[in-house]
Coordinates of C-alpha atoms in Angstrom, one line a residue:
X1117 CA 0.0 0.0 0.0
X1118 CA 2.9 2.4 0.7
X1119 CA 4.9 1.5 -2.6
X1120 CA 1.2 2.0 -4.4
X1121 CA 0.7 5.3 -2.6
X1122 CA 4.2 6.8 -3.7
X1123 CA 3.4 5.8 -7.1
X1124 CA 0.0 7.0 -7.3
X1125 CA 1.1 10.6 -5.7
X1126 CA 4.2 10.7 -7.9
X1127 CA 2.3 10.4 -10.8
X1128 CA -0.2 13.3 -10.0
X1129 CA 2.4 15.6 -8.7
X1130 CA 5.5 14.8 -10.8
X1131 CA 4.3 16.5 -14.1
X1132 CA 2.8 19.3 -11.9
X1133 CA 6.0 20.5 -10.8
X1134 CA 7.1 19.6 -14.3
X1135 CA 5.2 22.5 -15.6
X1136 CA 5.5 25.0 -12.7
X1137 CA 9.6 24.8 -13.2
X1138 CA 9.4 25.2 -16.5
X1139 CA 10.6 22.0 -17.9
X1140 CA 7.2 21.5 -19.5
X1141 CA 7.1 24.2 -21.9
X1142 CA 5.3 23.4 -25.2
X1143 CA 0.9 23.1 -25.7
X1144 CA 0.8 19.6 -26.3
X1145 CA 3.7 18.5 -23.8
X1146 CA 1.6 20.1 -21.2
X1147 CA -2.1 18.4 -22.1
X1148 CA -0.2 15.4 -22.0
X1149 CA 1.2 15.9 -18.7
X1150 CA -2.1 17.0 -17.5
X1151 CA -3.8 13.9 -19.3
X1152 CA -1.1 11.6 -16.8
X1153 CA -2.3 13.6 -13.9
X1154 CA -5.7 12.7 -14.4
X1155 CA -4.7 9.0 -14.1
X1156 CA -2.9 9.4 -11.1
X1157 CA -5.8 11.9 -9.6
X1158 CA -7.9 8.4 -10.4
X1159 CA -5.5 6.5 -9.0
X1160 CA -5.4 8.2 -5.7
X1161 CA -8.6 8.1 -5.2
X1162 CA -9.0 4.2 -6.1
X1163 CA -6.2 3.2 -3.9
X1164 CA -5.4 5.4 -1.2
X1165 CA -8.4 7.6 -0.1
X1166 CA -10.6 4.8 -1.1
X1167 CA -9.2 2.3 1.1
X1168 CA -8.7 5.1 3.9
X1169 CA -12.0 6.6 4.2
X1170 CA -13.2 2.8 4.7
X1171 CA -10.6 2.3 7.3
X1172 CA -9.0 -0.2 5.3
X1173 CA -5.6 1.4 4.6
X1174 CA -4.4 0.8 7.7
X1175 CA -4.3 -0.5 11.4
X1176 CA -3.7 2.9 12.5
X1177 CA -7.0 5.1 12.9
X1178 CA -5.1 8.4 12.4
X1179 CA -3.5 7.2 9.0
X1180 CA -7.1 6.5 7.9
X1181 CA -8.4 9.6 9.0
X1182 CA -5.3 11.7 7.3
X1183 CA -5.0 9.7 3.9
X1184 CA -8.8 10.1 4.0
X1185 CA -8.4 13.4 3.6
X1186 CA -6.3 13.0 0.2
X1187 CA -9.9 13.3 -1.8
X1188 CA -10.0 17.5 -0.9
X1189 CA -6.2 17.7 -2.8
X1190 CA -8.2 16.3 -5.9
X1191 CA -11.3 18.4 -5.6
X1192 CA -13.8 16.3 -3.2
X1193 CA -14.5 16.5 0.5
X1194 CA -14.0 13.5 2.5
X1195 CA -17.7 13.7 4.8
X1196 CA -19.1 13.8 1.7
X1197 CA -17.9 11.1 0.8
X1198 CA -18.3 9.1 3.5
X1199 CA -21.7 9.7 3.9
X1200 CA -22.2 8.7 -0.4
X1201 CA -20.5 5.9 -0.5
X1202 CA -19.6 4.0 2.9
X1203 CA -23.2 4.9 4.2
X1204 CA -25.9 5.0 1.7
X1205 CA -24.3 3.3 -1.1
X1206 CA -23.0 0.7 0.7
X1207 CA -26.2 0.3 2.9
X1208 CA -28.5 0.4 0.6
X1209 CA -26.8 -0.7 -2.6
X1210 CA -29.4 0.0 -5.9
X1211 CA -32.1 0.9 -3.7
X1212 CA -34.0 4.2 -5.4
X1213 CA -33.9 6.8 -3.3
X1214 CA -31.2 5.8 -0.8
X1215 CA -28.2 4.9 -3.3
X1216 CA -27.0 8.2 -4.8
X1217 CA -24.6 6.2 -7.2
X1218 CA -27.8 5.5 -9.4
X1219 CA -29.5 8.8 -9.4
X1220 CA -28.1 12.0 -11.2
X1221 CA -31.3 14.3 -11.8
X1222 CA -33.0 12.0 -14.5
X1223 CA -30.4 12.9 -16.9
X1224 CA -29.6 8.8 -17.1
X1225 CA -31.6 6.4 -15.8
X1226 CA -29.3 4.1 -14.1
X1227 CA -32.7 1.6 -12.5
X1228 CA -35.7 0.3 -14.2
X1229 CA -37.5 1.7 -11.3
X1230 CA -37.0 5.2 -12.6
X1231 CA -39.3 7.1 -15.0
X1232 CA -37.6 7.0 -18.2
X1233 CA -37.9 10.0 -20.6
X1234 CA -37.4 10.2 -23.9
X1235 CA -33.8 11.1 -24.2
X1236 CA -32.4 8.4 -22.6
X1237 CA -32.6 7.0 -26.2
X1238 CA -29.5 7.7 -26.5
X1239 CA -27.9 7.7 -23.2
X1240 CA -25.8 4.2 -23.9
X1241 CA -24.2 7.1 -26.2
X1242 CA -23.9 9.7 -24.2
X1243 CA -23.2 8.3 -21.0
X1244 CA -19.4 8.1 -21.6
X1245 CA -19.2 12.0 -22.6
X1246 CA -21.1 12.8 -18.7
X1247 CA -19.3 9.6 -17.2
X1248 CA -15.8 12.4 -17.4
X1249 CA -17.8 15.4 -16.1
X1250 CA -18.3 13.5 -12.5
X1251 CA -14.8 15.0 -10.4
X1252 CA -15.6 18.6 -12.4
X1253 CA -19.4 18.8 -10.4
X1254 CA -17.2 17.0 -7.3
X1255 CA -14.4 20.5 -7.2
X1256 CA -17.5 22.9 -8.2
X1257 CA -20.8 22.6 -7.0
X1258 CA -21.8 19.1 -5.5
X1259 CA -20.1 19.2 -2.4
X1260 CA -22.1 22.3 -1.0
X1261 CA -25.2 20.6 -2.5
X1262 CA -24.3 17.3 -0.6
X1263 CA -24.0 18.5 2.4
X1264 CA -26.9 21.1 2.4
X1265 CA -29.0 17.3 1.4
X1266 CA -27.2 15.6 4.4
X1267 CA -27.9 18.1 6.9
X1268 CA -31.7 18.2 5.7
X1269 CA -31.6 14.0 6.1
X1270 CA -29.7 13.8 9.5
X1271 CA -26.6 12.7 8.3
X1272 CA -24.5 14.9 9.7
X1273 CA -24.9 13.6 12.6
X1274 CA -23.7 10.5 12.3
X1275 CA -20.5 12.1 11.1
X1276 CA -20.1 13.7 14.7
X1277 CA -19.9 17.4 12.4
X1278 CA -22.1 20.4 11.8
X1279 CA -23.4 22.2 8.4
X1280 CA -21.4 25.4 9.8
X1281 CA -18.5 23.4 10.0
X1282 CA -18.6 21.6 6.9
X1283 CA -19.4 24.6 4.7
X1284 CA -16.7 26.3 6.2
X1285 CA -13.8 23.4 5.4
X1286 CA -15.1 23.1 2.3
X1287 CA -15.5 26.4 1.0
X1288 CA -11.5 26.8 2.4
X1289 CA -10.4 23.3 0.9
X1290 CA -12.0 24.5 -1.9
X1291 CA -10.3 27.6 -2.4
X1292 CA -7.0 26.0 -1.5
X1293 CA -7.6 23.1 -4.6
X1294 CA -8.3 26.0 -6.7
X1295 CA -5.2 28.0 -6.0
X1296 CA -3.1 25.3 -6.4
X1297 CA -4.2 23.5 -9.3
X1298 CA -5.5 26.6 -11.3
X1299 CA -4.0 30.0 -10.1
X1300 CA -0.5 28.3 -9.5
X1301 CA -0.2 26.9 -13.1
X1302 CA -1.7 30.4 -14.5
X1303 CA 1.2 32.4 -13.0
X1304 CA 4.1 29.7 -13.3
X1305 CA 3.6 27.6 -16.5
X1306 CA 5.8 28.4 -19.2
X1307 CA 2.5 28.5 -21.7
X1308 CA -0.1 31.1 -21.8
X1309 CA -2.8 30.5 -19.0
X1310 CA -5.1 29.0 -20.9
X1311 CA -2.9 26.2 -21.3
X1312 CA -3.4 25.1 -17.9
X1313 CA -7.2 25.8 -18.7
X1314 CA -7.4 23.4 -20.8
X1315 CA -5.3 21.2 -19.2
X1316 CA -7.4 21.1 -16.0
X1317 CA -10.5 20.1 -18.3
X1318 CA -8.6 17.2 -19.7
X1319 CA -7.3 15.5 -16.0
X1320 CA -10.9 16.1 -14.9
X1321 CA -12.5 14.3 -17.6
X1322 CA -10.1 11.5 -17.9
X1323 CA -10.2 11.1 -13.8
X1324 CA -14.2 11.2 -13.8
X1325 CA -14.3 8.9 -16.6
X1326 CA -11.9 6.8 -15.3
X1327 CA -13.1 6.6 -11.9
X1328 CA -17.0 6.3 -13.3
X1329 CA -15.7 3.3 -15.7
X1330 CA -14.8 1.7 -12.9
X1331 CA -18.1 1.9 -10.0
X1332 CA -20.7 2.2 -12.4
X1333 CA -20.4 -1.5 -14.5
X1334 CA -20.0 -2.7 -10.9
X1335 CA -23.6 -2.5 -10.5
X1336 CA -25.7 -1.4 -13.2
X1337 CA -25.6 -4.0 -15.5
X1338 CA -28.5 -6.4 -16.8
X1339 CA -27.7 -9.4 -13.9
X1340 CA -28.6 -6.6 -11.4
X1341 CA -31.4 -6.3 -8.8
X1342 CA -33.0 -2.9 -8.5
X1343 CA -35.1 -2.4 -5.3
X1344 CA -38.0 0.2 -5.3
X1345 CA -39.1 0.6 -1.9
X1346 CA -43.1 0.3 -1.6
X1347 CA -45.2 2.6 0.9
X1348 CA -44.1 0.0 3.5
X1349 CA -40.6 1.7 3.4
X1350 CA -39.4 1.7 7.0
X1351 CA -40.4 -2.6 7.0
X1352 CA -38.5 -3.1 3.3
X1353 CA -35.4 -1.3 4.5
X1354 CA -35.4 -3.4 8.1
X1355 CA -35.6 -6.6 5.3
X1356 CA -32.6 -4.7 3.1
X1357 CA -30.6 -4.8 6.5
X1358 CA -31.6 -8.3 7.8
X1359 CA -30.2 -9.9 4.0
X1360 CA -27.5 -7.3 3.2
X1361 CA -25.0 -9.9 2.7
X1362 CA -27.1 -11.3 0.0
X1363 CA -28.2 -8.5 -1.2
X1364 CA -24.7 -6.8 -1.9
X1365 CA -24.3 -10.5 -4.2
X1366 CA -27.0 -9.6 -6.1
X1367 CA -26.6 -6.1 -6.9
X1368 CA -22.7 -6.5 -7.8
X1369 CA -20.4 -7.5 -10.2
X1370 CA -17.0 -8.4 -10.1
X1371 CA -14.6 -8.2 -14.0
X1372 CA -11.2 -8.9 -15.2
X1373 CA -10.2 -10.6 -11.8
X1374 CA -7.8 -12.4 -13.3
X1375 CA -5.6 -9.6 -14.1
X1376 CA -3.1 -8.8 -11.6
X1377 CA -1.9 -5.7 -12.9
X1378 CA -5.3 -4.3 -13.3
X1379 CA -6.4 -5.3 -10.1
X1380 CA -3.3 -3.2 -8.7
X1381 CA -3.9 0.2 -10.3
X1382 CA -7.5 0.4 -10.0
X1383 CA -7.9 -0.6 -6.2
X1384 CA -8.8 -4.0 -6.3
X1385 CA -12.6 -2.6 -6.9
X1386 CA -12.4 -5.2 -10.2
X1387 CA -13.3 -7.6 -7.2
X1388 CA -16.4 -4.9 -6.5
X1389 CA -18.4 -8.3 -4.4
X1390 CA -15.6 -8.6 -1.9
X1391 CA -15.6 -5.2 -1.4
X1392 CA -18.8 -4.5 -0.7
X1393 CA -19.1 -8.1 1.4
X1394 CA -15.6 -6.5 3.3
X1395 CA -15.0 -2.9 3.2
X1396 CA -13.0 -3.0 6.5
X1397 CA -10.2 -5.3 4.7
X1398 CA -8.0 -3.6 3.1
X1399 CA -8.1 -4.4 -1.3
X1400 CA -4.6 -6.3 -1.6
X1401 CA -6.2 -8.8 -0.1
X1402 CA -10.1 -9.4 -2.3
X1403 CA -8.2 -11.8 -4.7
X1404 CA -7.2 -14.1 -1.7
X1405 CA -10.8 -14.2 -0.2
X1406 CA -12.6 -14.1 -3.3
X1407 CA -12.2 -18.0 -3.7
X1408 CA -14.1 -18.1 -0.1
X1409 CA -16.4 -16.0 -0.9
X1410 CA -17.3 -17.4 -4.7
X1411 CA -17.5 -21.0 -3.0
X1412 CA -19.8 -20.1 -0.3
X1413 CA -22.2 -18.2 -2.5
X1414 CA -21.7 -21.1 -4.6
X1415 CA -22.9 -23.7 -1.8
X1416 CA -25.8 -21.1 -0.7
X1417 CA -27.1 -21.1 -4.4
X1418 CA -26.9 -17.6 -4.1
X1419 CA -25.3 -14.9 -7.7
X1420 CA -21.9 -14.9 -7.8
X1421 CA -21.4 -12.3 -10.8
X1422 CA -18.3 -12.2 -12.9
X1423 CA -17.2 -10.4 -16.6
X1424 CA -14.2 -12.0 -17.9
X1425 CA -12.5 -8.9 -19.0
X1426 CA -13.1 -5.1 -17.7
X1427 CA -13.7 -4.1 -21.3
X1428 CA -16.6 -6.8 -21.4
X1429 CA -18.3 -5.2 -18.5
X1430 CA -18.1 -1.7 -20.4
X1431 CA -19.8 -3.5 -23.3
X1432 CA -22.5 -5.4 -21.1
X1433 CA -23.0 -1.9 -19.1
X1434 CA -23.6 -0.3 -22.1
X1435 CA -26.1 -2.8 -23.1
X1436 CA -27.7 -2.3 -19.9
X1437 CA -28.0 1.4 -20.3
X1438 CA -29.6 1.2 -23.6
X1439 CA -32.1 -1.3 -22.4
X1440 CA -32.8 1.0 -19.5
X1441 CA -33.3 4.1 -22.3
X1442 CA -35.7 1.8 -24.1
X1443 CA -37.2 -0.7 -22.5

């Protein structure tokens, strides 16, 4: 995890400083470089912050807490977070209106329990354009939205925090991300500033779509289950708490675990059911416990999802989303 860490961080930062000292001088030289960023800015958050905010990364509660806080150096806030993904989505996995992952303000319809308008025709094509755009909402607007939403639902609480408080980090996290990775580059790249304009674009879109490639064929593909709570809501999520460990098999695909290589740069979230079966162990690890955990699913008679490759779950993920857009 340390060795993956340094490598992850070296290759966000290294062509940063690159371009601030001048070494990086010419238009296309400096798109690339920001193009590499935007694979290490996905790479850190795969397989550091990831693993931290789960308090996975290590035995040590304060290393958690401190690599957790990696997501505000590439735009994001780690309550947020926390309370997206360790708490709803991985409470309440596919479940429409608890698991944010699967609703974006009807601009896709990620669930067959969502009403489907007549655009989303076309969203199997459109969907990888958006899929880029996700870190760019992340560093501009949907953090303060977040946690205005979490405040309203109580979830603050949970996170032992205040609205006052979190507006106020991020609104100064935010202002610190922006003066590094905009103003800095602006005044110091060799380029005129709108280089690093366009540059900044660019690792956005490849980290969103990156990062989106990655969760979203994990669960919304055709072998799926989509809950839709009834008017019996509180009774149906009791149920969705009782079974979880089933359910999290049958919402959840796993792809290309036979890839070493793959597995390390992304995480180990090609092995998506062990994660969400054990988010407390740490990722080096799903490939060694996902023989246990195939075999007992296996001896249960319970879905054990798998895609041979990871560009085989794109393909069946697209397929899913045009079904969705028409069906």
């Amino acid at each position: 995890m340390v060795l993956k860490t340094l490598f992850m961080f070296t290759v966000y930062f290294l062509p940063y400083a690159l371009m601030l000292g001048g070494v990086i001088e010419s238009l296309w030289a400096t798109l690339l470089a920001y193009a590499v960023m935007g694979f290490g800015m996905a790479g850190i958050g795969l397989c550091v912050m990831h693993d931290a905010n789960h308090g996975s990364y290590s035995k040590n509660k304060f290393i958690n807490k401190l690599l957790g806080h990696v997501i505000s150096l590439i735009g994001g806030h780690a309550i947020n977070w926390r309370i997206q993904h360790n708490v709803l989505h991985h409470s309440y996995t596919n479940v429409e209106g608890m698991d944010e992952d699967i609703d974006i303000g009807g601009i896709m319809r990620f669930s067959p329990n969502q009403k489907r308008r007549k655009f989303h025709k076309l969203q199997h094509i459109y969907a990888w354009f958006l899929y880029g755009l996700m870190t760019l909402m992340w560093c501009t607007t949907k953090d303060f939205k977040g946690v205005l939403k979490y405040q309203r639902e109580g979830l603050l609480k949970g996170q032992k925090t205040t609205l006052s408080k979190e507006l106020t980090a991020i609104s100064l996290l935010k202002l610190l991300y922006f003066g590094y990775i905009l103003v800095l580059p602006f005044i110091f790249i060799s380029g005129p500033w709108w280089y690093a304009l366009i540059g900044f674009v660019i690792m956005h879109w490849i980290a969103g779509f990156s990062l989106s490639a990655i969760f979203k064929p994990a669960h919304v593909m055709e072998s799926s289950d989509f809950i839709n709570p009834n008017e019996n809501f509180i009774q149906d999520k009791k149920k969705i708490i009782a079974d979880w460990a089933i359910h999290q098999l049958k919402t959840t695909t796993n792809f290309a675990t036979k890839s070493r290589i793959f597995t390390w740069l992304v995480g180990g979230l090609n092995y998506q059911i062990e994660h969400h079966l054990f988010p407390n162990i740490c990722h080096v690890h799903y490939w060694k416990i996902s023989k246990i955990v195939r075999e007992t699913a296996k001896e249960f008679n319970l879905p054990y999802h798998v895609q041979p490759t990871f560009f085989r779950a794109l393909i069946e993920h697209g397929r899913m989303l045009k079904m969705l857009g028409r069906a």
